[in-house]
mmCIF file of C-alpha atoms in Angstrom:
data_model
loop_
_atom_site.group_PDB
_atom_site.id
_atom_site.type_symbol
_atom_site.label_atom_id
_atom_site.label_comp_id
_atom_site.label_asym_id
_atom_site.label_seq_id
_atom_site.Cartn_x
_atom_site.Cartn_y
_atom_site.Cartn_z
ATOM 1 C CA UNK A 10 44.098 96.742 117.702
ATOM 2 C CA UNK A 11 43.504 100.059 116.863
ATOM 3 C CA UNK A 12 40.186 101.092 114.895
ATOM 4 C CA UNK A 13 42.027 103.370 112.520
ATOM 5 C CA UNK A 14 44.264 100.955 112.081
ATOM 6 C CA UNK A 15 41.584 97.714 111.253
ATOM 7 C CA UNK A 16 39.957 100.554 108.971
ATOM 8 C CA UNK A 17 42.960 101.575 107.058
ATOM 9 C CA UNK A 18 44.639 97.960 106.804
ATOM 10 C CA UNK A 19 40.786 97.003 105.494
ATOM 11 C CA UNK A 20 41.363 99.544 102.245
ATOM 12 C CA UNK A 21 39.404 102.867 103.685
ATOM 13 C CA UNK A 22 42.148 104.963 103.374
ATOM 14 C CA UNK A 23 45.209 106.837 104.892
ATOM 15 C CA UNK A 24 45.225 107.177 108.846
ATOM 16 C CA UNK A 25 44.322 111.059 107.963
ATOM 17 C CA UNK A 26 41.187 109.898 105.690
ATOM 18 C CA UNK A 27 39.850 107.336 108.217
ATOM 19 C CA UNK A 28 39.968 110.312 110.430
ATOM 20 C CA UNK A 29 37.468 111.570 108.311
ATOM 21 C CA UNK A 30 35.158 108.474 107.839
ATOM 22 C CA UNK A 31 35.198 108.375 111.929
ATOM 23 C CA UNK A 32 34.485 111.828 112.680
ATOM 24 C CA UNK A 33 30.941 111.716 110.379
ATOM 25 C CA UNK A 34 29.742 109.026 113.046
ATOM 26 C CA UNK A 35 29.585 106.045 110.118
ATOM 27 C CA UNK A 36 31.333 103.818 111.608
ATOM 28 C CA UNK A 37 29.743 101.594 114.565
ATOM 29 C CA UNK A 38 30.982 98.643 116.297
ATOM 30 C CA UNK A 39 28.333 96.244 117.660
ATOM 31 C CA UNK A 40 25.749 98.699 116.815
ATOM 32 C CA UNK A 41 27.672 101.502 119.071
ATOM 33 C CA UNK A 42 28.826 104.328 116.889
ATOM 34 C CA UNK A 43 32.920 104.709 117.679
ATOM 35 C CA UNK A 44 34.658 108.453 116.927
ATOM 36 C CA UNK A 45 37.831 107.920 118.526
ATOM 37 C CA UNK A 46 40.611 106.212 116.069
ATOM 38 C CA UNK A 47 42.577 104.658 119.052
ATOM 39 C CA UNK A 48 39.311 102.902 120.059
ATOM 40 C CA UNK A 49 40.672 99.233 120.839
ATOM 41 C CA UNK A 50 38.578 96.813 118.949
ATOM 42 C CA UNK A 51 38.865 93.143 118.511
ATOM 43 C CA UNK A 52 37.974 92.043 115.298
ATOM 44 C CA UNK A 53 36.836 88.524 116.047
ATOM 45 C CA UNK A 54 34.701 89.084 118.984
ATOM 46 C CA UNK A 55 33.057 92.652 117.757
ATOM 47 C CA UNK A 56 31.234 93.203 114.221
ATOM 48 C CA UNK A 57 33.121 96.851 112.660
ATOM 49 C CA UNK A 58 30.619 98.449 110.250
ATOM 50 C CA UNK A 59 31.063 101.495 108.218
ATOM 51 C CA UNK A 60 28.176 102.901 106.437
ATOM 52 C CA UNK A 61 26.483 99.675 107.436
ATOM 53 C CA UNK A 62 28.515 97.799 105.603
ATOM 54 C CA UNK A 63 30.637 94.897 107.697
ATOM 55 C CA UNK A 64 34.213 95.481 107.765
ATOM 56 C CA UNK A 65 35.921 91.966 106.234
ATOM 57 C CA UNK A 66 39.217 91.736 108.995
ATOM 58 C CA UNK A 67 41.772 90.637 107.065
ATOM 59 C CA UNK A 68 45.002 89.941 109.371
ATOM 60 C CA UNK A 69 47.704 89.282 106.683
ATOM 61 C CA UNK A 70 49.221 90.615 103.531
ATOM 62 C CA UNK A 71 51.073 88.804 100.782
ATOM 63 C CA UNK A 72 52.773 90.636 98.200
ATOM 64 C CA UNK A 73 54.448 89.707 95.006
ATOM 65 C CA UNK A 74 57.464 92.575 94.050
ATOM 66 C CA UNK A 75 59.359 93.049 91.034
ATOM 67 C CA UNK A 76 62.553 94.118 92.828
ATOM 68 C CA UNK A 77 64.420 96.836 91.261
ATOM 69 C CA UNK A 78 68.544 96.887 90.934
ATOM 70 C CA UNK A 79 70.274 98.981 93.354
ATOM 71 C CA UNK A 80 66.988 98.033 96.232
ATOM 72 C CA UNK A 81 68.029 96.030 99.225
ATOM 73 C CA UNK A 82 66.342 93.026 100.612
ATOM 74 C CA UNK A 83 65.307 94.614 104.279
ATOM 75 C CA UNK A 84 62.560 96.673 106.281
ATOM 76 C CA UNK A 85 65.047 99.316 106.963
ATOM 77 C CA UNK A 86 68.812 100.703 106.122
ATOM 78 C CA UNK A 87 70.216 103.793 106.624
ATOM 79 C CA UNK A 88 71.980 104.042 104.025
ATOM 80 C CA UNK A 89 70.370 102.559 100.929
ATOM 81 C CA UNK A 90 66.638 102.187 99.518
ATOM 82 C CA UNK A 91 64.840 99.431 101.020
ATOM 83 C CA UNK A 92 61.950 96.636 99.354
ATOM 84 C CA UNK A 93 59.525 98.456 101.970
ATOM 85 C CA UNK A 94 60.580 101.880 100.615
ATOM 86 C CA UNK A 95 58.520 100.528 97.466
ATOM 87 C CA UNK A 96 55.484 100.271 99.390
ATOM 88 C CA UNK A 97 52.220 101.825 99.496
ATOM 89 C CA UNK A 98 50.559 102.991 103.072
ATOM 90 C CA UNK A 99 47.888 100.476 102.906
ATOM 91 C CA UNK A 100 50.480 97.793 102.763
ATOM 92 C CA UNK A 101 52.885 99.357 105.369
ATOM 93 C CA UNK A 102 50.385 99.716 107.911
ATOM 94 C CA UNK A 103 50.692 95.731 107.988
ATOM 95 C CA UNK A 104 54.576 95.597 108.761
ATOM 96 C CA UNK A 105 55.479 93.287 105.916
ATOM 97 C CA UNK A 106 58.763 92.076 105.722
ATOM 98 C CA UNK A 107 60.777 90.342 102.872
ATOM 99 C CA UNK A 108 60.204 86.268 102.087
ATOM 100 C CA UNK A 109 64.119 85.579 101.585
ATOM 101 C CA UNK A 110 66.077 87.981 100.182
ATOM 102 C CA UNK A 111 67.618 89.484 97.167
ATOM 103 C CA UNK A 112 71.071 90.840 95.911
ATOM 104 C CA UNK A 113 71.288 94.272 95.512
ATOM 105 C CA UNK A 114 72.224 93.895 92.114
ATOM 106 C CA UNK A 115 69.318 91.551 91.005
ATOM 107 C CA UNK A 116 66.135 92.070 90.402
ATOM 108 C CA UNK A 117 62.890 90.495 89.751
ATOM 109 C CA UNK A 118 60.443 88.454 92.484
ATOM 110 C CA UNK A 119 60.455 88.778 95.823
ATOM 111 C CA UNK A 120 57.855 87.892 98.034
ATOM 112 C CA UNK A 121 56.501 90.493 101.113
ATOM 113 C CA UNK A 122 53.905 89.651 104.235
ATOM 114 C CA UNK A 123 53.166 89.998 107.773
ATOM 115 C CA UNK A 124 53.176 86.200 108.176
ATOM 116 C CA UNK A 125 55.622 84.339 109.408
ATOM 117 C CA UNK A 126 54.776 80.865 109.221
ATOM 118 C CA UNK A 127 53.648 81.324 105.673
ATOM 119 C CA UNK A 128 57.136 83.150 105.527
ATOM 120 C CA UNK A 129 59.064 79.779 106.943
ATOM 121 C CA UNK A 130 57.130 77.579 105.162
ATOM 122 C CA UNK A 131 58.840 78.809 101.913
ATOM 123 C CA UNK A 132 62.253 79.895 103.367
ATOM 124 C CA UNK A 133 62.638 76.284 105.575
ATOM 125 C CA UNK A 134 65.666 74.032 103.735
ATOM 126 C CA UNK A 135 63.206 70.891 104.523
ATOM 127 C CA UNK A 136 60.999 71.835 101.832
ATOM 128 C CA UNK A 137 63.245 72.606 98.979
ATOM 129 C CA UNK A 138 60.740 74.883 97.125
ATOM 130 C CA UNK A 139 62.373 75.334 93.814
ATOM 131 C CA UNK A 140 63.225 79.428 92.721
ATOM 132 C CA UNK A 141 64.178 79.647 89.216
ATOM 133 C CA UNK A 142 66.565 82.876 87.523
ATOM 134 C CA UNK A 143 67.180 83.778 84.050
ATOM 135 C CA UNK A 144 70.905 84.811 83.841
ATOM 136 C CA UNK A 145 73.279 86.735 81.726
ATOM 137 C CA UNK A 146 76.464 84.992 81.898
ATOM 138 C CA UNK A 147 80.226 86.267 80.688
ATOM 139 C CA UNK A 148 81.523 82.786 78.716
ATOM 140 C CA UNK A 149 80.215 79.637 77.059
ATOM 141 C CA UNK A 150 78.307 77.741 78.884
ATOM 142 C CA UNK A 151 78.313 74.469 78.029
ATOM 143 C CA UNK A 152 76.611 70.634 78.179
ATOM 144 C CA UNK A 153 79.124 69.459 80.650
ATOM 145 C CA UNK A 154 77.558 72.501 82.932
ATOM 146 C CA UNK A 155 74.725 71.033 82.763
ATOM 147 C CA UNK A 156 75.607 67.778 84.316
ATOM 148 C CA UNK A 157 78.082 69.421 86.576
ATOM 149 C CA UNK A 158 74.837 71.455 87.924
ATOM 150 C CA UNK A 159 72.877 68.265 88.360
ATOM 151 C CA UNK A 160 75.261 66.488 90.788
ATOM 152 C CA UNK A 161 76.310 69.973 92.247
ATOM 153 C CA UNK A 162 79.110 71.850 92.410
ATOM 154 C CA UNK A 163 81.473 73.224 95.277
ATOM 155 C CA UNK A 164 81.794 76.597 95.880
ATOM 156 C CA UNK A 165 84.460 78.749 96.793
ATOM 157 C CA UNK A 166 83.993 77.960 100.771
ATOM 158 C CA UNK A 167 84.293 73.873 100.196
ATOM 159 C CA UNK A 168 80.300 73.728 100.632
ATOM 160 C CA UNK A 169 78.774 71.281 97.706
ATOM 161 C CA UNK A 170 75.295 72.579 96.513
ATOM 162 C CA UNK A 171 72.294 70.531 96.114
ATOM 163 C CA UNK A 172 71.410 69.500 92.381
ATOM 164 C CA UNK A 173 70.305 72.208 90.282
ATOM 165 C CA UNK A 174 68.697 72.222 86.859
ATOM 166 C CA UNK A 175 70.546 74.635 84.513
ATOM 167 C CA UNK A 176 69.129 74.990 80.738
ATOM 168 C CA UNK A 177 70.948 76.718 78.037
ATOM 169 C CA UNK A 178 68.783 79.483 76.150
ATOM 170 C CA UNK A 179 71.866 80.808 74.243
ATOM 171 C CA UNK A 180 75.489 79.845 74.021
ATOM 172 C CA UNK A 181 78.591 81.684 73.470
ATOM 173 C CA UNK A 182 80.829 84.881 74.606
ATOM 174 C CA UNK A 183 77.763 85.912 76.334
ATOM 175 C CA UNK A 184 75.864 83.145 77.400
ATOM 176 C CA UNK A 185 71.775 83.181 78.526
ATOM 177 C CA UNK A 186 70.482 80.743 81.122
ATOM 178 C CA UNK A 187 67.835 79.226 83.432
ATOM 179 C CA UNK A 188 69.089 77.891 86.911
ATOM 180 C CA UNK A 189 66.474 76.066 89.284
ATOM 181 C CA UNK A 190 67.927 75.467 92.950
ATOM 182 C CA UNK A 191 66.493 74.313 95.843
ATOM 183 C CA UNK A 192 68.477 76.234 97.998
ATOM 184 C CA UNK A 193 69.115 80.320 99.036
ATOM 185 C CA UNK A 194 72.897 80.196 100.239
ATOM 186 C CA UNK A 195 74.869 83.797 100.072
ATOM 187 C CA UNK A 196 75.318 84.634 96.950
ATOM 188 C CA UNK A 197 74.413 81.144 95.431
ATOM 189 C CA UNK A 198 73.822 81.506 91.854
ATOM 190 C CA UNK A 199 76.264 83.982 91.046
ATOM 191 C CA UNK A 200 79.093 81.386 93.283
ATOM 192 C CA UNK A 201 77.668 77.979 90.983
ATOM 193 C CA UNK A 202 78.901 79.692 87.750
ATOM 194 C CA UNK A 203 81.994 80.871 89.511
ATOM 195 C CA UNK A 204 82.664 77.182 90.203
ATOM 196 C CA UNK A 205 82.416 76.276 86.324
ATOM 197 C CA UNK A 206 84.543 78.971 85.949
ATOM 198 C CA UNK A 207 82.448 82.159 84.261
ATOM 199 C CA UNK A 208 80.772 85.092 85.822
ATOM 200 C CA UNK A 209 77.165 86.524 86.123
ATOM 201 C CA UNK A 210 76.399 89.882 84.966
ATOM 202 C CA UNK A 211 72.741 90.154 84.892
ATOM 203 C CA UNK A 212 70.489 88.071 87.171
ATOM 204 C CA UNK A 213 66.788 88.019 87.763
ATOM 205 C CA UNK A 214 64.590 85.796 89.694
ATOM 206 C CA UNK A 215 61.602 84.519 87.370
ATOM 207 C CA UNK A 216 59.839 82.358 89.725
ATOM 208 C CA UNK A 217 59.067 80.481 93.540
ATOM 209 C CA UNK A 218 57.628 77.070 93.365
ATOM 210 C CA UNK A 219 54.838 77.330 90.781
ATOM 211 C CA UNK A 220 54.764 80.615 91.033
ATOM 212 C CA UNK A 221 55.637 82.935 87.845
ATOM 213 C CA UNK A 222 56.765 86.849 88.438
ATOM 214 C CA UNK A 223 54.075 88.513 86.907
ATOM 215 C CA UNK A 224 55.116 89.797 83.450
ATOM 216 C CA UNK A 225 52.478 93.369 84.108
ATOM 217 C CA UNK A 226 54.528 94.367 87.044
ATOM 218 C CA UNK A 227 57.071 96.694 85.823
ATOM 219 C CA UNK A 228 59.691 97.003 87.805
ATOM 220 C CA UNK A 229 59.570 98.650 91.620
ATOM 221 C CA UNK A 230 56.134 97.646 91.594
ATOM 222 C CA UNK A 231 53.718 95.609 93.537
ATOM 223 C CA UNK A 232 50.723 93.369 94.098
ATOM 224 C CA UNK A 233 48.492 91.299 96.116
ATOM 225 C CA UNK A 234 48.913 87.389 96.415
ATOM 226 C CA UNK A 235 45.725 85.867 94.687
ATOM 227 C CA UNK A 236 44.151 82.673 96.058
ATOM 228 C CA UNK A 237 45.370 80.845 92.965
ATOM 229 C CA UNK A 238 48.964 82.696 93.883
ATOM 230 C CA UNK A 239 49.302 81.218 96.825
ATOM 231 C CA UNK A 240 48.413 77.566 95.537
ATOM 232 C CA UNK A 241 50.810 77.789 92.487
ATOM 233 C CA UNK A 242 53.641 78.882 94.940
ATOM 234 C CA UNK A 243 53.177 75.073 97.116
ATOM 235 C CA UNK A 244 52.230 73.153 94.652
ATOM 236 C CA UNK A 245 55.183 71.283 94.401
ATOM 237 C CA UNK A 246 54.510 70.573 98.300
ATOM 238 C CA UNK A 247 51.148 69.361 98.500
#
């Protein structure tokens, strides 16, 4: 890959900055000081210093988002704001692209990396990795949901949903809930309360697997995946 590339991806800076860092003469690779940003250097087979320090390649990028309303689920649209319009540079220059997606309309956790197997590992239907949403709902919801939810309901296209766990935070005109599925169909949550015959208003997606949405990440913003992250979000799987 590129050396301004490894450099920038590795946290030194913007393309323009590691333009900088190369043209003082700091950086070497295998002892060989390197000017040129579009040097070609293989991370694995060369050691990348800069001011003597080894450069740590890191090849992926995991990112937890708090999704805005009115932000679509895609790398690119030429019409509305995108996920990776929320980005920084340092996580751009990796390509990320979105775990799943969300509605326009709702907001809260999405997931963001560069790797795709970690990507289908969470997506894949075989592993049934739970995502919970808290819910604004227009009507009563009631016990009898509950147990409707835990056999599954049909939806307006004849398809019967896997069981879901639904819990009741507040009843009435306006209803608050929790709904756990194992599933990401079109539209899913907002078509299971259609089938019990009320209607979403507000949704939000509060966590994947084990893993919580961080409650310091105001909204449109983002983070890095910790080790502990990435454990919590499969350990349901292991």
């Amino acid at each position: 890959m590129r050396l301004d590339k490894l450099l920038s991806n590795m946290g030194y800076g913007s393309r323009k900055e590691v333009k900088k860092v190369l043209k003082s003469g700091s950086v070497r690779i295998d002892e060989k000081v390197i000017k040129d940003g579009s040097y070609q250097v293989d991370p694995d087979q060369s050691d990348v210093t800069v001011h003597g320090e080894l450069v740590e390649y890191k090849p992926y990028v995991y990112l937890m988002l708090n999704k805005p309303q009115g932000v679509i689920s895609a790398t690119e649209d030429n019409h509305h704001k995108t996920v990776i319009d929320l980005l920084d540079e340092s996580h751009l220059l990796y390509d990320p692209f979105p775990v799943g997606r969300l509605d326009k309309d709702t907001e809260g956790m999405l997931l963001l990396t560069n790797d795709g197997k970690f990507s289908h590992s969470l997506m894949s239907p075989k592993k049934h990795v739970k995502k919970t949403y808290y819910a604004k709902v227009k009507g009563t919801v009631t016990e009898e949901d509950i147990g409707l939810f835990k056999k599954g309901v049909t939806l307006d296209d004849g398809y019967v949903t896997k069981p879901a766990d639904l819990t009741i935070i507040t009843a009435g005109e306006q209803s608050e809930i929790e709904l756990t599925i194992t599933e990401g169909k079109f539209h899913q949550v907002k078509r299971m309360v259609e089938a019990v015959d009320k209607k979403v208003t507000f949704l939000k997606r509060i966590s994947i697997g084990g893993l919580k949405l961080d409650p310091s990440l105001e909204k449109g913003m983002v983070r890095e995946l910790t080790e502990e992250d990435k454990l919590a979000l499969f350990e349901e799987l292991i």
